[in-house]
Coordinates of C-alpha atoms and ligand atoms in Angstrom, one line a residue:
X1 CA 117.0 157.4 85.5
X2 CA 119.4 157.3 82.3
X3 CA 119.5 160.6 80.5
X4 CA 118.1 160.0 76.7
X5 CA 119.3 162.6 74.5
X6 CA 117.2 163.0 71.1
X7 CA 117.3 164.8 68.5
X8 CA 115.6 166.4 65.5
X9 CA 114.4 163.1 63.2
X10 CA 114.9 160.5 65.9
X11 CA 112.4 157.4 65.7
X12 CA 111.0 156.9 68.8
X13 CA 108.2 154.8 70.1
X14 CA 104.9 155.6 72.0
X15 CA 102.5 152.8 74.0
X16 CA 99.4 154.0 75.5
X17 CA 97.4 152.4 77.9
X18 CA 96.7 149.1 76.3
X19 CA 96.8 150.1 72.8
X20 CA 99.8 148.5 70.6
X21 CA 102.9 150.1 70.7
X22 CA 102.8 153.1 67.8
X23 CA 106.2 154.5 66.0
X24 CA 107.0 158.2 66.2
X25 CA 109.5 160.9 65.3
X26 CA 110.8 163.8 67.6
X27 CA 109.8 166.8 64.7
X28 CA 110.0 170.7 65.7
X29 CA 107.0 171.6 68.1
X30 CA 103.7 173.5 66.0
X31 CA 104.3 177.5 66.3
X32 CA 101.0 177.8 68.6
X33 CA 102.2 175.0 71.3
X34 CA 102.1 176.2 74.8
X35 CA 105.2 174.8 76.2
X36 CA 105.9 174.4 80.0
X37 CA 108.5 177.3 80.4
X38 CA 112.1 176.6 81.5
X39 CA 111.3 172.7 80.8
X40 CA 112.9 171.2 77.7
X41 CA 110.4 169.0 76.0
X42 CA 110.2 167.3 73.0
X43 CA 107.4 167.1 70.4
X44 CA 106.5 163.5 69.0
X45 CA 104.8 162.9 65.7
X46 CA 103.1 159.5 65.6
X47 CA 102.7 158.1 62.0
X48 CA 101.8 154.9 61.9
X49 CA 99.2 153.1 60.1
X50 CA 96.7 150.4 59.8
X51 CA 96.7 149.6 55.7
X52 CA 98.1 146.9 54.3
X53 CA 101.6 147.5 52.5
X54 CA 103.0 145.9 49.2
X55 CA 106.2 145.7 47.7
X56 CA 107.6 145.0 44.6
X57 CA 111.8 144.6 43.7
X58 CA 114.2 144.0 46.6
X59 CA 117.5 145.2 45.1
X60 CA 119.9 147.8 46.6
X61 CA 116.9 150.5 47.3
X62 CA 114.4 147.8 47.5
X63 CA 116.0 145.7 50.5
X64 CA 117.2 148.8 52.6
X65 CA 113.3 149.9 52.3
X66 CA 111.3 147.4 53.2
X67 CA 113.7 146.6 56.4
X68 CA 112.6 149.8 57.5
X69 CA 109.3 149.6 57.0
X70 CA 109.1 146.4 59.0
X71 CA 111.4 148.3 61.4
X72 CA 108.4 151.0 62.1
X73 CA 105.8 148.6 62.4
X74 CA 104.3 148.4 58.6
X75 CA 102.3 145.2 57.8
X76 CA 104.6 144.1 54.5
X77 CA 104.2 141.8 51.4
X78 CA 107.1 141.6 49.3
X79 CA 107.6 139.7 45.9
X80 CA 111.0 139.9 43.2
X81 CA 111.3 138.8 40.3
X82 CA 114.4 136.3 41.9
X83 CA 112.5 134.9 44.6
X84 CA 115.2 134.3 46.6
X85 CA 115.6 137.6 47.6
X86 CA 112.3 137.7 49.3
X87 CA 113.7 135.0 52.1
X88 CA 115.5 137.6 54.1
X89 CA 112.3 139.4 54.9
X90 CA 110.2 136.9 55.1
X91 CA 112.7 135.9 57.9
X92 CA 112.1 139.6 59.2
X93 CA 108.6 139.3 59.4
X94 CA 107.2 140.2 55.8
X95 CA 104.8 138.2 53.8
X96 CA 105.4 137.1 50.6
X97 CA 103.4 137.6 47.4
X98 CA 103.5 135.0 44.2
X99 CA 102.6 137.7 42.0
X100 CA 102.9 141.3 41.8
X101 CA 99.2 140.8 41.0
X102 CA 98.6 139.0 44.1
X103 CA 100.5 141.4 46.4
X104 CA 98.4 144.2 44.9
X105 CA 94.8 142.3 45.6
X106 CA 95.8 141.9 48.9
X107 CA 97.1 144.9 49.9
X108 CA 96.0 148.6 50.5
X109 CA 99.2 150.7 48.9
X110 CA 101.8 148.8 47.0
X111 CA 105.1 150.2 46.4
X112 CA 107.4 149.1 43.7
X113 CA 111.4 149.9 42.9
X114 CA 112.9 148.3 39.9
X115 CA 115.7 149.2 37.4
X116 CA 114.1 151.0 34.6
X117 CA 111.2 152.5 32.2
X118 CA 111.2 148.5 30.3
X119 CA 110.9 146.6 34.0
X120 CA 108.8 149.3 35.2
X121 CA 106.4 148.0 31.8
X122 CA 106.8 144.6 32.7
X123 CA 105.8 144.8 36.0
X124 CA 102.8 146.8 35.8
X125 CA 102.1 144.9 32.3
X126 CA 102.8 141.5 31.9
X127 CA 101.3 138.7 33.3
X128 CA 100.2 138.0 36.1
X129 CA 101.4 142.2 37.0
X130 CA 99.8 144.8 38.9
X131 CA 97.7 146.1 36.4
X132 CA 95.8 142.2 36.9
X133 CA 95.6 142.8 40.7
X134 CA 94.0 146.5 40.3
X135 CA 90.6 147.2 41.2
X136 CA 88.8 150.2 42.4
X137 CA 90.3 152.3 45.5
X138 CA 93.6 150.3 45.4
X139 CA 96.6 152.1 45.1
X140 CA 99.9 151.8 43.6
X141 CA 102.9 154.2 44.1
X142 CA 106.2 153.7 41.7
X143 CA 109.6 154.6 43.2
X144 CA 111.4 153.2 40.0
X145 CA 113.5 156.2 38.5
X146 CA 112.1 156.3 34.7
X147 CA 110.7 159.2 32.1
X148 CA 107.7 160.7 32.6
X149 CA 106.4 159.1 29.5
X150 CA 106.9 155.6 31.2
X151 CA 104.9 156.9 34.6
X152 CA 102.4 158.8 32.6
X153 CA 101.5 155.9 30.9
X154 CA 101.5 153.6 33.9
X155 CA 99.3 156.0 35.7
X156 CA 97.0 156.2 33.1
X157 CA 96.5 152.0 33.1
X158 CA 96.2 152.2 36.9
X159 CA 93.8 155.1 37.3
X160 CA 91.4 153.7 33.6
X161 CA 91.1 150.3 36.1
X162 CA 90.0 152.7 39.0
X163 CA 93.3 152.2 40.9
X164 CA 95.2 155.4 42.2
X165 CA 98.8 156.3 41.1
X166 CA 101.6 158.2 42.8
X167 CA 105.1 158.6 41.2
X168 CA 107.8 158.5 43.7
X169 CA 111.3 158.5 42.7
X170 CA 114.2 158.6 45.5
X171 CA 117.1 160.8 45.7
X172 CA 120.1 158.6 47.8
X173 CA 121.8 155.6 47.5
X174 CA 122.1 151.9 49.1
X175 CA 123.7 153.3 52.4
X176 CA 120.6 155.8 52.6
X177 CA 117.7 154.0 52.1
X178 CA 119.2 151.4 55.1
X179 CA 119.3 154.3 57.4
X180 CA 116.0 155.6 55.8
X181 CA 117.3 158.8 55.1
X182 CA 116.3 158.9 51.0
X183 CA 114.7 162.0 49.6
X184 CA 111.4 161.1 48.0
X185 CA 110.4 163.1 44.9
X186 CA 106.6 162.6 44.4
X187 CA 103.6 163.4 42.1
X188 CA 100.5 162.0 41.0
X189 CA 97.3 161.5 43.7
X190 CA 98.0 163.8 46.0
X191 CA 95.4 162.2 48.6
X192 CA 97.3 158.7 48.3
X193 CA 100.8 160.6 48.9
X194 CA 98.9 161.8 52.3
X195 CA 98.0 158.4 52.8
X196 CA 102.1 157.0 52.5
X197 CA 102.7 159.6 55.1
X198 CA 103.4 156.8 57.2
X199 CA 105.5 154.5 55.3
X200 CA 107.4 157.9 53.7
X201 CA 108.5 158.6 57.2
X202 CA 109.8 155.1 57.8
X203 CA 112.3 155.4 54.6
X204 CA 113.0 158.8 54.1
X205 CA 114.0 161.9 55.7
X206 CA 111.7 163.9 53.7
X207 CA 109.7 164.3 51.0
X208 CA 108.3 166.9 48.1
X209 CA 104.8 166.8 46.4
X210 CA 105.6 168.0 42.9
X211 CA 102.2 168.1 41.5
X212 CA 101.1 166.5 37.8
X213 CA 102.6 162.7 37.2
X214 CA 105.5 162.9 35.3
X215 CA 106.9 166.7 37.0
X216 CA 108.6 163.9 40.1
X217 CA 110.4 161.9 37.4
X218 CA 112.0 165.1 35.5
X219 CA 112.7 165.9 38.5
X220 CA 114.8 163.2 39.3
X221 CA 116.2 163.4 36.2
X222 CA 117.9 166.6 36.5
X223 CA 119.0 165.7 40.0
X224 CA 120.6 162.9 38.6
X225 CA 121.8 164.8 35.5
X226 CA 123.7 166.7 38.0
X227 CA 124.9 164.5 40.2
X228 CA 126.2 161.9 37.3
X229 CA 128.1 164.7 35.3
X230 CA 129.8 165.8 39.0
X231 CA 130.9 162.0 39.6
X232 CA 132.2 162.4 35.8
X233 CA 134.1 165.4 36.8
X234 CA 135.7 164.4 40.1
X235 CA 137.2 161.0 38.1
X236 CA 138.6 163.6 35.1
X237 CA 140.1 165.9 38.3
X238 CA 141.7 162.6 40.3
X239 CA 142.5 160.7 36.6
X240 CA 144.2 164.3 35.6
X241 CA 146.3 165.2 38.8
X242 CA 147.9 161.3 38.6
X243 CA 149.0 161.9 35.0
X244 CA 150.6 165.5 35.6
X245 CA 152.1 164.3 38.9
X246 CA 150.1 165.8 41.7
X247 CA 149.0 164.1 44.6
X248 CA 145.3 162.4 44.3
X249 CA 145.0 162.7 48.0
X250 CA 146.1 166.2 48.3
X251 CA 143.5 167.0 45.5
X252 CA 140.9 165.2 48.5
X253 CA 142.4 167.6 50.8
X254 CA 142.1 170.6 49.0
X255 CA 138.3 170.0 47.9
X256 CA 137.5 168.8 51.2
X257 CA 138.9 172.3 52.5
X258 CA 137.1 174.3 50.1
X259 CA 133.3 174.9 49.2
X260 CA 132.9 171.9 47.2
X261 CA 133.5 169.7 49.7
X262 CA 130.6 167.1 50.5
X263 CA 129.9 164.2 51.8
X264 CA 129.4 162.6 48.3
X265 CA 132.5 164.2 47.2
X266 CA 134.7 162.8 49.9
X267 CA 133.2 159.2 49.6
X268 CA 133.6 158.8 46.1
X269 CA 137.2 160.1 46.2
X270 CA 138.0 157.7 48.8
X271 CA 136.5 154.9 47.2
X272 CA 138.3 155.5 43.7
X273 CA 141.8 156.3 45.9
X274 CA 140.9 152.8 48.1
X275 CA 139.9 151.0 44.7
X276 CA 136.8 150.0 46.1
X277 CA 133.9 150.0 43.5
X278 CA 131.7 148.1 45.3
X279 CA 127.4 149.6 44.2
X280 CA 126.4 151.7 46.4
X281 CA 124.5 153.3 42.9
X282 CA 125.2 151.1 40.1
X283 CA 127.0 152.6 37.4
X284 CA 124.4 151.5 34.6
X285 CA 121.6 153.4 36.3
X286 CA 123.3 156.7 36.8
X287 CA 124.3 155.9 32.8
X288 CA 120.7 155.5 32.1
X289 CA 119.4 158.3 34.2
X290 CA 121.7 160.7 32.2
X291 CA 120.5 159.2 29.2
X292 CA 116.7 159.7 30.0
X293 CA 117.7 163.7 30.8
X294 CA 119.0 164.1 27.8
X295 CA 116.4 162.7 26.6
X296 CA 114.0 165.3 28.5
X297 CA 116.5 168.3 27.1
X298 CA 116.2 167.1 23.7
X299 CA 112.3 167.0 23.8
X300 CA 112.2 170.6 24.4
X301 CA 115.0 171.7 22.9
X302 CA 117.4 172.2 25.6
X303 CA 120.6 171.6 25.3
X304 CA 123.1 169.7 27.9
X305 CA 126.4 169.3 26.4
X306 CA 127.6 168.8 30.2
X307 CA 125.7 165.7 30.5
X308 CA 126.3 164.7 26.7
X309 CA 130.0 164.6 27.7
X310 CA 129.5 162.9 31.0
X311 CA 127.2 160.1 29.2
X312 CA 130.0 159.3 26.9
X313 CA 132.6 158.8 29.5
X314 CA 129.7 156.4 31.3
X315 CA 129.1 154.6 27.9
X316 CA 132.6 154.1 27.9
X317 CA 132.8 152.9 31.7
X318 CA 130.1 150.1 30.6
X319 CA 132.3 149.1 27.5
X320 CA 134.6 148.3 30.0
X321 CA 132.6 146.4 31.7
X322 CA 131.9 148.8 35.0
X323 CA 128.3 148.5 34.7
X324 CA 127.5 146.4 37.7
X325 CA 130.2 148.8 39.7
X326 CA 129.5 151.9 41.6
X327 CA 129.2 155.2 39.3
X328 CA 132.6 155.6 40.6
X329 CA 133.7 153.3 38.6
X330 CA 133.7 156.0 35.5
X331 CA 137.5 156.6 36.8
X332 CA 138.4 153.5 35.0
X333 CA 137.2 155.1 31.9
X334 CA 140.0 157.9 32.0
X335 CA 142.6 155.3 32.5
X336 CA 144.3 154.4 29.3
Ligands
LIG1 N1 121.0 152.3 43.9 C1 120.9 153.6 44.1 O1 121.7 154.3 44.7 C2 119.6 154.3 43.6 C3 119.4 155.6 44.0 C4 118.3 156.3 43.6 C5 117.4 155.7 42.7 N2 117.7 154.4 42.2 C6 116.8 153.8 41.2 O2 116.0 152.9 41.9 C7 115.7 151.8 41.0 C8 116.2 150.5 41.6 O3 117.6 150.6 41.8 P1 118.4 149.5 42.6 O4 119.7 150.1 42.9 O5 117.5 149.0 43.8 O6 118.5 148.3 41.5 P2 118.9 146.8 41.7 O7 119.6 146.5 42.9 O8 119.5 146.4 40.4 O9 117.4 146.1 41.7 C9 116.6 146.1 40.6 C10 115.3 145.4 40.9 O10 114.5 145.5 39.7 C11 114.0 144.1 39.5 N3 113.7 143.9 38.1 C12 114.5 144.2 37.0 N4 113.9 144.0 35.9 C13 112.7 143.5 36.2 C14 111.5 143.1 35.5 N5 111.6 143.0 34.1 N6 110.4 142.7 36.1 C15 110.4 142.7 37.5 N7 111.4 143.1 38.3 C16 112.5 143.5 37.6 C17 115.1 143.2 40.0 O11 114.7 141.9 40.2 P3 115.8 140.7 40.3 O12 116.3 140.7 41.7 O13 115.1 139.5 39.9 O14 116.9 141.1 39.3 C18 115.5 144.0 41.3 O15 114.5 143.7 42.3 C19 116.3 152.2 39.7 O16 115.4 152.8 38.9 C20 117.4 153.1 40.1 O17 117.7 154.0 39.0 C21 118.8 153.7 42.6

């Protein structure tokens, strides 16, 4: 027999008998397991589930989502705005929705993604949107990165129709949500983010329960505050070392050596020294995501003149015309 080797995280899948196959992940055996001695065994978690899924906006995150939801076995309506973009799933074995409203009526849990606090509105909103297609029991979770005003308020409508609401906001980028390896940020209904157990395992590689709505969006926030003022700071370090005449690649070398080296780090380095800008996170959302933190300093008095600084150099990147580029694109802001 082939030897399989697997490790923490794999996806696997289980059949039984004559039940449908059932999708899986090897996780770390419970403390009180007796194991066979001397045997090395694996323990499988099975996660799949029987509800309906929705979801709404198939852009970078969107697209890389779904795919692996229909990958571990999830029953799947999408519908975007462009309904174009729906085709590839459809191909894939989704279902597709003519309204946001529809896909909600017709499903159990319905996810959404899409670019920001106004489109987050307008989904939930306007017509023929989710708040039309909400009725008691159904539930609607909002992976959109906005303010916590936007998702309080969007909670609020879902829950005074009898819907439930879950804010979940992902940590990654394009590359991770295809390899479902994003880091979901949640808060809200803390029953319905049991019940996207499932469908959390499918695109992520784990997830936090935050509490209140509103605490997973700050959260997100800051982690973006931080990572948006680093990108600033490694394009000011490469932009600097060309103008003094030092090496851009040796910089690389010596920051990969050291103990800021990361995997982000290198990438975006070798992207900016490759010239290759193609989105992996475009540069207008890591420009509004620093903008919504300051935002959240300013409302309690807290200052960030680090992310101040690093919004500039953004807002000056989209002058430029770098919007629809990766955030690495804020190198082209230091070049004058
Ligand atoms: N990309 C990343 O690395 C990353 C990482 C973490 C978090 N995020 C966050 O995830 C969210 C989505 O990002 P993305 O990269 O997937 O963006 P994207 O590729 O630009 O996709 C945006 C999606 O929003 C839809 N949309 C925009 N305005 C709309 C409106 N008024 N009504 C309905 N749909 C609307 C778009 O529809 P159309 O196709 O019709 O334009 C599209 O499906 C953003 O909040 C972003 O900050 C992104």
């Amino acid at each position: 027999m082939a030897a399989v080797s697997l490790r923490l995280g794999d996806l696997v899948w289980g059949k039984l008998g004559r039940y449908p196959p059932w999708p899986g992940k090897i996780v770390n055996p419970p403390k009180d397991l007796k194991k066979p001695r001397g045997k090395k065994c694996f323990f499988v978690k099975f996660f799949g589930t029987e509800d309906q899924i929705g979801f709404l906006g198939l852009g970078l995150m969107g697209s890389g989502i779904v795919s692996n939801l229909l990958k571990m076995g999830h029953t799947v309506t999408v519908w975007n705005r462009t309904a174009e973009k729906c085709d590839l799933f459809i191909q894939e074995g989704a279902r597709l929705g003519r309204t946001p409203a529809e896909v909600v009526s017709t499903c159990d849990i319905t996810f959404a993604c899409v670019s920001d606090p106004k489109a987050a509105k307008d989904l939930v909103l306007g017509p023929s949107g989710v708040l039309q297609g909400i009725r008691p029991g159904k539930c609607y979770v909002d992976m959109s990165t906005v303010d916590a005003d936007t998702v309080t308020e969007l909670a609020q409508v879902i829950v005074s129709r009898g819907g439930r609401f879950l804010e979940a906001p992902v940590s990654g980028n394009q590359q991770l949500s295809n390899d479902g390896m994003l880091v979901i940020l949640a808060a809200g209904d803390r029953g319905l983010y049991e019940d996207c157990s499932s469908c959390f395992q499918a695109m992520g590689k784990t997830s936090f329960f935050l509490g209140e709505v509103g605490n997973a969006a700050k959260m997100m926030l800051i982690v973006n505050m931080v990572q948006g003022s680093f990108m600033a700071t490694i394009a000011e370090g490469l932009t600097l070392a060309q103008v003094t005449g030092q090496s851009q690649q040796t910089l690389l070398d010596i920051l990969n050596q050291g103990q800021l080296a990361s995997i982000f780090l290198d990438q975006k380095c070798q992207n900016i020294l490759q010239g290759n800008f193609k989105p992996d996170f475009y540069l207008k959302y890591i420009q509004k995501d620093l903008r919504l933190a300051i935002a959240l300093g300013d409302a309690v008095n807290h200052p960030t003149p680090m992310a101040a600084a690093a919004n500039e150099v953004y807002k000056r990147a989209k002058a430029l015309d770098q919007s629809d580029n990766d955030m690495s694109a804020v190198y082209r802001a230091y070049i004058h």
